[in-house]
mmCIF file with all atom_site columns, C-alpha atoms and ligand atoms in Angstrom:
data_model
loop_
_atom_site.group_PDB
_atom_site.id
_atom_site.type_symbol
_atom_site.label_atom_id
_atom_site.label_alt_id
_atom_site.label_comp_id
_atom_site.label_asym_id
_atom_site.label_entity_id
_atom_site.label_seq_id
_atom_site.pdbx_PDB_ins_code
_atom_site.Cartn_x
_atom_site.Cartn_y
_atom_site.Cartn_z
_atom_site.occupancy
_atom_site.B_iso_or_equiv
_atom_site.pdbx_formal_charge
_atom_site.auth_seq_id
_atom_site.auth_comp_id
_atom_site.auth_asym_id
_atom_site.auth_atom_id
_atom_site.pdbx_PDB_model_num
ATOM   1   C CA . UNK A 1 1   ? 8.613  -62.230 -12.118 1.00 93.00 ? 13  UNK A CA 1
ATOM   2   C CA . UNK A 1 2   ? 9.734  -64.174 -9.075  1.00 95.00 ? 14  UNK A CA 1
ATOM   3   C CA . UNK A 1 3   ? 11.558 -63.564 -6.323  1.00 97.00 ? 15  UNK A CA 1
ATOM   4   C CA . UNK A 1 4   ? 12.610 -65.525 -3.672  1.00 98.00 ? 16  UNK A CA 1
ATOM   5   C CA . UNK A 1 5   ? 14.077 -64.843 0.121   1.00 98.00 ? 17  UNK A CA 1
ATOM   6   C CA . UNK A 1 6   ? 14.486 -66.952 2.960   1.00 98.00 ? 18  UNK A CA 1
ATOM   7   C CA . UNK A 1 7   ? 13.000 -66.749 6.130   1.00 98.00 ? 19  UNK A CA 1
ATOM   8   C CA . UNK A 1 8   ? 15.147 -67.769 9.392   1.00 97.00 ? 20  UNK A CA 1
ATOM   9   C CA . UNK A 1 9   ? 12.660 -69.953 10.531  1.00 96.00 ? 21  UNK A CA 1
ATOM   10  C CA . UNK A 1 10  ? 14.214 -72.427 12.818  1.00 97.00 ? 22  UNK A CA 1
ATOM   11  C CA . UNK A 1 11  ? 11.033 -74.599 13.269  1.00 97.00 ? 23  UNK A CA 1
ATOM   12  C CA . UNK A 1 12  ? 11.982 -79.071 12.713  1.00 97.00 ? 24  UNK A CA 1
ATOM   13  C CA . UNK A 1 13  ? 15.190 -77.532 11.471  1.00 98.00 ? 25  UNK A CA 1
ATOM   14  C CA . UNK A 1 14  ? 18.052 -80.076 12.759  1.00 98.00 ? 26  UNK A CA 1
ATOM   15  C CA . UNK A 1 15  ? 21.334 -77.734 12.990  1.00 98.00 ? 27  UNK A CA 1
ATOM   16  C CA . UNK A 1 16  ? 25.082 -78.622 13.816  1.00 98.00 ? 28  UNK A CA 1
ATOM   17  C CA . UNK A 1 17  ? 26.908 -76.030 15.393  1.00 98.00 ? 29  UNK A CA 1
ATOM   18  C CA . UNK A 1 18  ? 30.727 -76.733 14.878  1.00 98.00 ? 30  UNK A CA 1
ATOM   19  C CA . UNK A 1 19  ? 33.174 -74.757 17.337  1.00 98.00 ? 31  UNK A CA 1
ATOM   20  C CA . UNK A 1 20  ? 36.854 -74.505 17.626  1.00 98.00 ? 32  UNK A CA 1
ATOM   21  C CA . UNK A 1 21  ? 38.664 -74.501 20.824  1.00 98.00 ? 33  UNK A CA 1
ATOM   22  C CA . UNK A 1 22  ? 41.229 -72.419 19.740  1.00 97.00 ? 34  UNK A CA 1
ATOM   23  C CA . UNK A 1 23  ? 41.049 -68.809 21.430  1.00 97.00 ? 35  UNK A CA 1
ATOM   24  C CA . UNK A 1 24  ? 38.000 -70.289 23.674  1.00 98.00 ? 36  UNK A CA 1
ATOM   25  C CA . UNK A 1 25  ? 37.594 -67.334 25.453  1.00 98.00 ? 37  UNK A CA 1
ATOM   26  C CA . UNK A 1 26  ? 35.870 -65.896 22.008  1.00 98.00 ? 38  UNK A CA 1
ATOM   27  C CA . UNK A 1 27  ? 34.567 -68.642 20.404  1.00 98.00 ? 39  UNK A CA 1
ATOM   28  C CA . UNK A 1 28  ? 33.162 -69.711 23.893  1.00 98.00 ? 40  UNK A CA 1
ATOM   29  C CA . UNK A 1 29  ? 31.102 -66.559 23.428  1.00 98.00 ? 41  UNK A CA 1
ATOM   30  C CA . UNK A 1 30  ? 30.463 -67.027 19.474  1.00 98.00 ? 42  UNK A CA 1
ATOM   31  C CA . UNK A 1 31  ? 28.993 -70.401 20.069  1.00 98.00 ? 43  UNK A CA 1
ATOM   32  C CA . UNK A 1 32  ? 26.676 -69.033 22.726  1.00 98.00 ? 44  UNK A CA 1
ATOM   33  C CA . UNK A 1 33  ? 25.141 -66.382 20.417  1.00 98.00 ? 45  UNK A CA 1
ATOM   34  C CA . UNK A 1 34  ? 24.818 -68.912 17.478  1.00 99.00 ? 46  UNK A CA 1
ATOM   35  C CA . UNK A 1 35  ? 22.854 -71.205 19.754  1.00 98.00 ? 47  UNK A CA 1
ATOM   36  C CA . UNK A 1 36  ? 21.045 -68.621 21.624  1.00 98.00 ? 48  UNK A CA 1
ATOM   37  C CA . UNK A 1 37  ? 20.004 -67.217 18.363  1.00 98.00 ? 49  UNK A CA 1
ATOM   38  C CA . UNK A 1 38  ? 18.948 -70.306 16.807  1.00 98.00 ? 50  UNK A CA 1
ATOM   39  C CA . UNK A 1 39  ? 16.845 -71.243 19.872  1.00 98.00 ? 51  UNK A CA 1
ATOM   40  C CA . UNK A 1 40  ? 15.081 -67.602 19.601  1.00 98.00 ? 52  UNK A CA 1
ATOM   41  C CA . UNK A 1 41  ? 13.943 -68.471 15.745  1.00 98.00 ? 53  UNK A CA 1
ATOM   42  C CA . UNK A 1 42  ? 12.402 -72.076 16.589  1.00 98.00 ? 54  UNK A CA 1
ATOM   43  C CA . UNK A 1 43  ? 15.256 -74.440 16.721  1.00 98.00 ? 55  UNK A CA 1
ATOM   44  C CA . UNK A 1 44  ? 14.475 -76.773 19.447  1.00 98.00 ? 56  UNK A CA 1
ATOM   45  C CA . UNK A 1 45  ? 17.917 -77.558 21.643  1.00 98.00 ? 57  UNK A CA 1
ATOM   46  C CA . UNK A 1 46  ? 17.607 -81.256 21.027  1.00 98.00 ? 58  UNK A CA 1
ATOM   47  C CA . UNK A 1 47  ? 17.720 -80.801 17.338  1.00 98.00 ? 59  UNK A CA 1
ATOM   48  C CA . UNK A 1 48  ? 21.087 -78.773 17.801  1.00 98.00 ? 60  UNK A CA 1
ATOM   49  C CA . UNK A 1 49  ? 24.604 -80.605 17.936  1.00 98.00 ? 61  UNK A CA 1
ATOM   50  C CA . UNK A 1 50  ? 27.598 -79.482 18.910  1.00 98.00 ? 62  UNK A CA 1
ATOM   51  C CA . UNK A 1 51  ? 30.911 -80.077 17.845  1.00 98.00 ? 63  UNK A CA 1
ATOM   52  C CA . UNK A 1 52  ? 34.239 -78.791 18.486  1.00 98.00 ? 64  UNK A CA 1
ATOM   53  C CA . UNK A 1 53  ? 37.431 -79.376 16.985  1.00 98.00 ? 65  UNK A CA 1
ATOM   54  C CA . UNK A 1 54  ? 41.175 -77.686 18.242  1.00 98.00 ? 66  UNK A CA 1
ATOM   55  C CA . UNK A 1 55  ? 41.333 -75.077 15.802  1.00 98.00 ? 67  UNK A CA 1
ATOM   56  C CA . UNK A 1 56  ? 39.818 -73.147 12.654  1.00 98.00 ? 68  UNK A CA 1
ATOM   57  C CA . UNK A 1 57  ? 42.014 -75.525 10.912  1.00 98.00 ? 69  UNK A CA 1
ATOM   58  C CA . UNK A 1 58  ? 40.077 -78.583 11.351  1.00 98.00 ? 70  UNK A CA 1
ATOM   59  C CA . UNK A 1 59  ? 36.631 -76.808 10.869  1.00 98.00 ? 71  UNK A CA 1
ATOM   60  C CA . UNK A 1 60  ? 36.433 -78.697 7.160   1.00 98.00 ? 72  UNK A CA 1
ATOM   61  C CA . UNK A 1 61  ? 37.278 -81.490 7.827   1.00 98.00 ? 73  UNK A CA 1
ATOM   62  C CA . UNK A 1 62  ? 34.698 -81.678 10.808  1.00 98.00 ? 74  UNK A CA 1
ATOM   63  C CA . UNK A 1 63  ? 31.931 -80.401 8.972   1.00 98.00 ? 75  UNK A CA 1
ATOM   64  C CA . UNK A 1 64  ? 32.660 -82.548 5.785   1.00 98.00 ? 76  UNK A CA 1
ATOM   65  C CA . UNK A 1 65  ? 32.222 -85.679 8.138   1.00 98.00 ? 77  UNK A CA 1
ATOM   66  C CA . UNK A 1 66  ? 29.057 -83.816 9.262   1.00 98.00 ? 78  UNK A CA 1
ATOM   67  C CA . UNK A 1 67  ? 27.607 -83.014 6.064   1.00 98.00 ? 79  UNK A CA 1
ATOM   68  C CA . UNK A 1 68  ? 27.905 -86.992 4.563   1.00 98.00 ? 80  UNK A CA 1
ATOM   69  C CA . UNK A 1 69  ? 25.567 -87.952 7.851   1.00 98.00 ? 81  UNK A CA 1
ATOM   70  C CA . UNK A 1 70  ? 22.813 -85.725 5.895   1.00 98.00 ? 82  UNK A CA 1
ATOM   71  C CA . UNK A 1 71  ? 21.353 -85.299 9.503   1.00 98.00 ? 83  UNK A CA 1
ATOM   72  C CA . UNK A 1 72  ? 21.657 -81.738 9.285   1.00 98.00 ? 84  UNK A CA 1
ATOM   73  C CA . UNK A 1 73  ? 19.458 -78.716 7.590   1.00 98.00 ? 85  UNK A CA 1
ATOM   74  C CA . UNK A 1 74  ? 22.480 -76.306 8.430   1.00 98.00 ? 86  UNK A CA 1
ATOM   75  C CA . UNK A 1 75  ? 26.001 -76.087 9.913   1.00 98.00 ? 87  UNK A CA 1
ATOM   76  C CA . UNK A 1 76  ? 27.133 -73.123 12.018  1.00 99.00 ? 88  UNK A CA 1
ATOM   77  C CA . UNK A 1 77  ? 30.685 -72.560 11.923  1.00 98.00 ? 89  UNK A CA 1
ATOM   78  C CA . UNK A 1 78  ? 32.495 -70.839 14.491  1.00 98.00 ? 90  UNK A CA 1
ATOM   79  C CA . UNK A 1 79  ? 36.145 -69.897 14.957  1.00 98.00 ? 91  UNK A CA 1
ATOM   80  C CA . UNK A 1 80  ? 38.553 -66.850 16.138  1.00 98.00 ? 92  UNK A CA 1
ATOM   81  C CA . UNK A 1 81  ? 41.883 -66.589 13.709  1.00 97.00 ? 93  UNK A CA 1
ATOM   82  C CA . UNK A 1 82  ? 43.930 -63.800 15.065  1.00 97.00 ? 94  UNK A CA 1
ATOM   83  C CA . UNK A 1 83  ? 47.025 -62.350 13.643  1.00 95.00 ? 95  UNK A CA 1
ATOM   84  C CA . UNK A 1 84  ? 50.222 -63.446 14.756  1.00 86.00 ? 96  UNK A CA 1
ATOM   85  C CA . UNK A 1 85  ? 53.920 -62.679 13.822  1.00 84.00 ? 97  UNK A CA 1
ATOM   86  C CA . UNK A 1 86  ? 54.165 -65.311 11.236  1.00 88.00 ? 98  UNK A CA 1
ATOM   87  C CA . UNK A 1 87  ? 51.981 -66.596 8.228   1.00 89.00 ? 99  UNK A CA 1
ATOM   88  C CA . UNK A 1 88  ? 50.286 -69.006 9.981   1.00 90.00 ? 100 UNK A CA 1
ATOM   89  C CA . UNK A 1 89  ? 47.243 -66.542 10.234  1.00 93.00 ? 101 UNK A CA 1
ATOM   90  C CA . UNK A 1 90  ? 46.839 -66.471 6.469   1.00 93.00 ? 102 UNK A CA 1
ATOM   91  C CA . UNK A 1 91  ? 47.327 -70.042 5.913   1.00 95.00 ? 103 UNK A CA 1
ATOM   92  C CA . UNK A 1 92  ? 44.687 -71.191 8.961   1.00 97.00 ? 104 UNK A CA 1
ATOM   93  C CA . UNK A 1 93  ? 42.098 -68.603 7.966   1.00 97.00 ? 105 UNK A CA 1
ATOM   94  C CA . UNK A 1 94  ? 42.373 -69.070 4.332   1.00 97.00 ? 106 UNK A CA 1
ATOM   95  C CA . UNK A 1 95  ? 41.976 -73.014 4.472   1.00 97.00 ? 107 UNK A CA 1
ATOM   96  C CA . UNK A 1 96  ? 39.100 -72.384 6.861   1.00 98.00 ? 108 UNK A CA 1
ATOM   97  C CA . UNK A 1 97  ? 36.813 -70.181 4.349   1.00 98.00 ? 109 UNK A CA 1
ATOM   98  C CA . UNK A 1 98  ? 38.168 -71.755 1.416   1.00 98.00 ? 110 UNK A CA 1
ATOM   99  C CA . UNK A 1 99  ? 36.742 -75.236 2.571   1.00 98.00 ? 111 UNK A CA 1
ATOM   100 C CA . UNK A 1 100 ? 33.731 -74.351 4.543   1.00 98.00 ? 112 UNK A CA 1
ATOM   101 C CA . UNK A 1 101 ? 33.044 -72.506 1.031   1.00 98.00 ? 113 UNK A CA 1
ATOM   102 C CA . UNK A 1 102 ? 33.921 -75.592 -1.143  1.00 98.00 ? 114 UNK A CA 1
ATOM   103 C CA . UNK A 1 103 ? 31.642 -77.874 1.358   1.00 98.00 ? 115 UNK A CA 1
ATOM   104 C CA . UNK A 1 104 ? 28.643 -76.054 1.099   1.00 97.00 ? 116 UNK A CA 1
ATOM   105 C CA . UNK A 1 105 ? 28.609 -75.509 -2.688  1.00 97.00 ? 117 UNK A CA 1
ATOM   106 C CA . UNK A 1 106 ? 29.553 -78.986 -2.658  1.00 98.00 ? 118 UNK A CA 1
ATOM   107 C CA . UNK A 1 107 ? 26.636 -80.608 -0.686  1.00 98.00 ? 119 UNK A CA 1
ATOM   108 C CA . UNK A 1 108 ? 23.887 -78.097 -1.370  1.00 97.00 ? 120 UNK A CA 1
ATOM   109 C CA . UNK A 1 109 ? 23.450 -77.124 2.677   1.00 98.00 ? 121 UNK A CA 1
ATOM   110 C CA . UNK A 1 110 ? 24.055 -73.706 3.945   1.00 98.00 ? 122 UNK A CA 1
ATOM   111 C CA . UNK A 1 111 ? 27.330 -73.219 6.865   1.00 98.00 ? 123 UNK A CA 1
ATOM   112 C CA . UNK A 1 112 ? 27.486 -69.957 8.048   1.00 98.00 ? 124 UNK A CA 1
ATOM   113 C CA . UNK A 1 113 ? 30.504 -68.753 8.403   1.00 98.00 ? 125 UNK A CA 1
ATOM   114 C CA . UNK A 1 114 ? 31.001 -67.165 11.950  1.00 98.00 ? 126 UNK A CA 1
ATOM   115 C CA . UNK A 1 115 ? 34.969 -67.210 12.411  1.00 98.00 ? 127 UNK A CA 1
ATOM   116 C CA . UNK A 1 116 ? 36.011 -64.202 13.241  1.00 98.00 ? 128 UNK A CA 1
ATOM   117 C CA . UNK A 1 117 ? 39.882 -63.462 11.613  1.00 97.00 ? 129 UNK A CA 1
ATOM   118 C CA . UNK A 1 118 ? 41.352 -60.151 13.201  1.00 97.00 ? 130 UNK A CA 1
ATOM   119 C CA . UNK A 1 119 ? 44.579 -58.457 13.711  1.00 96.00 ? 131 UNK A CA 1
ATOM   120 C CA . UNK A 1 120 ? 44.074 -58.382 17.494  1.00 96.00 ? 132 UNK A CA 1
ATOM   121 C CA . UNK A 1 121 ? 42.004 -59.561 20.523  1.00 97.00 ? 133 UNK A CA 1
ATOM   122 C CA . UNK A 1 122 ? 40.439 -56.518 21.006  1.00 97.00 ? 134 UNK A CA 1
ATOM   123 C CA . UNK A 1 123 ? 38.681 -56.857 17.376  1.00 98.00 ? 135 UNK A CA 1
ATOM   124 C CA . UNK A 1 124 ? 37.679 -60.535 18.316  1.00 98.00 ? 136 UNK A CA 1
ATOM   125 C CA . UNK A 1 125 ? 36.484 -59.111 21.476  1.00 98.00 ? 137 UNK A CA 1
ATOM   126 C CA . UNK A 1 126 ? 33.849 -56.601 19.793  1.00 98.00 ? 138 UNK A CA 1
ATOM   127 C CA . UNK A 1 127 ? 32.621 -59.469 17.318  1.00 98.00 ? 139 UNK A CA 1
ATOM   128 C CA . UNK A 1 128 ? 31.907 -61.942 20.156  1.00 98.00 ? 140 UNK A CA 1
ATOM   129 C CA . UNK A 1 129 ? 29.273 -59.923 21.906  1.00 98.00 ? 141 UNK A CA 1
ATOM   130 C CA . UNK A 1 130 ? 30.792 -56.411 22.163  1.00 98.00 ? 142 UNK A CA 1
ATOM   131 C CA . UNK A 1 131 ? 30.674 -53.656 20.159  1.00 98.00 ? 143 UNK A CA 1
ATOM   132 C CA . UNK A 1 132 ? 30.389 -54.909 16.708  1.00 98.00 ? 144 UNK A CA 1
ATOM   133 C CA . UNK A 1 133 ? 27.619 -57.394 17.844  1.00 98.00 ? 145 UNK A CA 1
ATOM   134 C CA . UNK A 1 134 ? 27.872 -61.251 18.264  1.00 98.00 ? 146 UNK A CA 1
ATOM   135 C CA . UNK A 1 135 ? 28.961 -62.788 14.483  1.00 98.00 ? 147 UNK A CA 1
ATOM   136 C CA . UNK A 1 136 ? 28.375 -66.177 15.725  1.00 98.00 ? 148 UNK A CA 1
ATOM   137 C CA . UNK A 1 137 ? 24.683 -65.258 16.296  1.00 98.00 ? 149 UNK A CA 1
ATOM   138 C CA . UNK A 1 138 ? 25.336 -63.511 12.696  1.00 98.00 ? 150 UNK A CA 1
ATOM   139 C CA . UNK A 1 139 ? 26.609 -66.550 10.757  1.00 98.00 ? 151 UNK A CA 1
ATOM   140 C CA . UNK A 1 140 ? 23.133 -68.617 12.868  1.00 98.00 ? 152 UNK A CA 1
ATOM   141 C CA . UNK A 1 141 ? 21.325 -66.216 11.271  1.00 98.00 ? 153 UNK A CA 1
ATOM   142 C CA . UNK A 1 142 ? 22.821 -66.328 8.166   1.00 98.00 ? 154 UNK A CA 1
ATOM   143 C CA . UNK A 1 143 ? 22.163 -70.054 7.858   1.00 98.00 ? 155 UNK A CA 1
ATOM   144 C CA . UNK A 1 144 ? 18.722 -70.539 8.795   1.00 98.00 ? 156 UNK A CA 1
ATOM   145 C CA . UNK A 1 145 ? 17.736 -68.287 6.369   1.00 98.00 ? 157 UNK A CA 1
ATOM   146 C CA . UNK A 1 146 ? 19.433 -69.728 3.446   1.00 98.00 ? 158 UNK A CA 1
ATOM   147 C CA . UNK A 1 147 ? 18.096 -73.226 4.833   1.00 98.00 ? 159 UNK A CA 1
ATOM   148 C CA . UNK A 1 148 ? 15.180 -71.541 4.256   1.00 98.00 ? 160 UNK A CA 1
ATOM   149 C CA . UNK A 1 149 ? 15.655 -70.312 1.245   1.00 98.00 ? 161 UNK A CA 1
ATOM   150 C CA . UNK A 1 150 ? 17.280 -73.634 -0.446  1.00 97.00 ? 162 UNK A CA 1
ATOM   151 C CA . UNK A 1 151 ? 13.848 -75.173 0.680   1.00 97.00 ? 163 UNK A CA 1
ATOM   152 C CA . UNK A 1 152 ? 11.459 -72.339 -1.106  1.00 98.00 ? 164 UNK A CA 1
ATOM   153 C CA . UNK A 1 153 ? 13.681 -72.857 -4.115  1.00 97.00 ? 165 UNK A CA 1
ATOM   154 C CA . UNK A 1 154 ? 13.191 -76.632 -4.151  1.00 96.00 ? 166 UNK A CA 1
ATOM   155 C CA . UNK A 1 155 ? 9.781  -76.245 -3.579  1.00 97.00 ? 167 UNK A CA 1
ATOM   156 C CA . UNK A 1 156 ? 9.023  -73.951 -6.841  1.00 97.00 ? 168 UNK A CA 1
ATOM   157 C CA . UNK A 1 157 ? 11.155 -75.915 -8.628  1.00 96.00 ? 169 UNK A CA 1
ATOM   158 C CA . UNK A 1 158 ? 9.614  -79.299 -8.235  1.00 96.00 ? 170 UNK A CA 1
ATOM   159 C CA . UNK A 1 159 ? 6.094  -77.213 -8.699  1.00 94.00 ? 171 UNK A CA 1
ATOM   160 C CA . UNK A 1 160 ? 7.724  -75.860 -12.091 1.00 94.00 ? 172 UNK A CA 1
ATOM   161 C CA . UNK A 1 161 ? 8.574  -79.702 -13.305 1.00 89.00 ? 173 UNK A CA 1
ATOM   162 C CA . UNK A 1 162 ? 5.349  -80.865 -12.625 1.00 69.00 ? 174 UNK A CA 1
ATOM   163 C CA . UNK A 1 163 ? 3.710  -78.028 -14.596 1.00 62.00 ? 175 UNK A CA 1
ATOM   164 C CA . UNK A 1 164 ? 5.721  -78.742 -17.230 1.00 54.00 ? 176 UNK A CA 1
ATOM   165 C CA . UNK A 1 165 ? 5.013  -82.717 -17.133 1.00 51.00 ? 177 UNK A CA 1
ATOM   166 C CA . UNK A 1 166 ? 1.288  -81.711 -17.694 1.00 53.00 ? 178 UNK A CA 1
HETATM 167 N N1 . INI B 2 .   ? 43.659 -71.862 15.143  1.00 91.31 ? 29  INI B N1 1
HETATM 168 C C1 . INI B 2 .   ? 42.669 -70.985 15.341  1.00 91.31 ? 29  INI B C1 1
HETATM 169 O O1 . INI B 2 .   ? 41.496 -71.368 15.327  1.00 91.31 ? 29  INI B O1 1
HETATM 170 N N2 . INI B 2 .   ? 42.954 -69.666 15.540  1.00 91.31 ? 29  INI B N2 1
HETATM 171 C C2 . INI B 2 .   ? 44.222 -69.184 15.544  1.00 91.31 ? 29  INI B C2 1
HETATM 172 O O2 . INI B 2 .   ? 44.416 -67.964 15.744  1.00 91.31 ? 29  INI B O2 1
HETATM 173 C C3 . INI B 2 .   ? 45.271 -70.098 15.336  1.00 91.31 ? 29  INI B C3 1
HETATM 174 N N3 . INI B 2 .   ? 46.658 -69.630 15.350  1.00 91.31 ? 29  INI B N3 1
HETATM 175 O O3 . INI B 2 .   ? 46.886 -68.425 15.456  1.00 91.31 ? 29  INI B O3 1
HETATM 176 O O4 . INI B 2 .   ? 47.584 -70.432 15.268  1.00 91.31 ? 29  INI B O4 1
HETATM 177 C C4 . INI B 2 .   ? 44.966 -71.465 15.143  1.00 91.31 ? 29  INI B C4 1
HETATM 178 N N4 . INI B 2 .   ? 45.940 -72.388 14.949  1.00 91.31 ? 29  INI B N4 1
HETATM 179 C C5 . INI B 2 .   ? 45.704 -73.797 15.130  1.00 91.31 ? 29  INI B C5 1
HETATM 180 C C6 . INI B 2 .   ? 45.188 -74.477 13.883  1.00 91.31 ? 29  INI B C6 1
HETATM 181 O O5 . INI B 2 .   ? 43.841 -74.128 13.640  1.00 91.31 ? 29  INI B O5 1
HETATM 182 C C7 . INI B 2 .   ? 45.253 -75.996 14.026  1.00 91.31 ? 29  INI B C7 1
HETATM 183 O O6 . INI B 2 .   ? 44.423 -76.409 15.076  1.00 91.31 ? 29  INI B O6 1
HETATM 184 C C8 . INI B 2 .   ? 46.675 -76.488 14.282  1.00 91.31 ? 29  INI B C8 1
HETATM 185 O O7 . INI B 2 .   ? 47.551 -76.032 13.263  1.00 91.31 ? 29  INI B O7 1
HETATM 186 C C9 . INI B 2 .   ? 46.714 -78.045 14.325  1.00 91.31 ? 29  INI B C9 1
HETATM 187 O O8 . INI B 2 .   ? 46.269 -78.627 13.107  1.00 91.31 ? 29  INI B O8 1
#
């Protein structure tokens, strides 16, 4: 039996994080811990872009545009959707995880997903580095192991087709 897990090994990995500016005074802090934690797992800072756009609405479209450079092992996405007094919440956070989703089945490359969608500022508060930790460094996390992992899983299966070409 096999089994296979990724490692968040950040060593020659080349990693986009994308930001929006929307609520800055959280996703400031989001992007901080997704860079801070891909530095601490090997990422060198030159081989880390980033990118912002104005709001979690536009994160798709950025990192579609991204993703067709094939520069990158990894996106990071990060964003803070907070409930307001009209649908606009549903419709902005919905599009946002529905594409990010859609992208990175689509091109095969991880994008953690580190926007934070909350009924108030004092929940985006404790997800940007309070109480509930930092999900920006979460979703870094997140995405350098599944780099890793799409790599192991490449690896055994081009080792499987040559066995079998024997
Ligand atoms: N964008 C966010 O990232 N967070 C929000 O909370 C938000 N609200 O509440 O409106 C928001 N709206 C802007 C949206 O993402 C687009 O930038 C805008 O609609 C222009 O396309």
């Amino acid at each position: 039996m096999a089994e296979f897990q990724g490692a968040p090994a950040g060593d020659g990995r080349r990693i986009a994080v994308l930001a929006s500016r929307f609520n800055d005074e959280v996703t400031k802090k989001l992007l901080n811990g997704a860079v801070e934690c891909l530095v601490r797992h090997g990422v060198k800072l030159d081989d880390i872009d980033t990118v912002w756009v104005p709001g979690a609405w536009e994160l798709p479209a950025a990192a579609e545009r991204l993703l067709a450079t094939e520069r990158y092992d990894a996106i990071v996405a990060v964003g803070a959707v907070i409930r307001g007094e009209t649908p606009h919440f549903d419709y902005v956070a919905g599009e946002a995880a529905r594409g990010l989703a859609a992208l990175q089945r689509e091109f095969a490359v991880p994008i953690g997903f580190g926007v934070l969608t909350t009924d108030n500022d004092d929940q985006a508060e404790a997800r940007s580095g309070g109480a509930h930790g930092n999900k920006g460094a979460d979703a870094a996390l997140a995405a350098l192991e599944m780099a890793d992992l799409f790599t192991r899983l490449d690896v055994a299966a081009a080792e499987a087709g040559d066995a079998g070409s024997d």
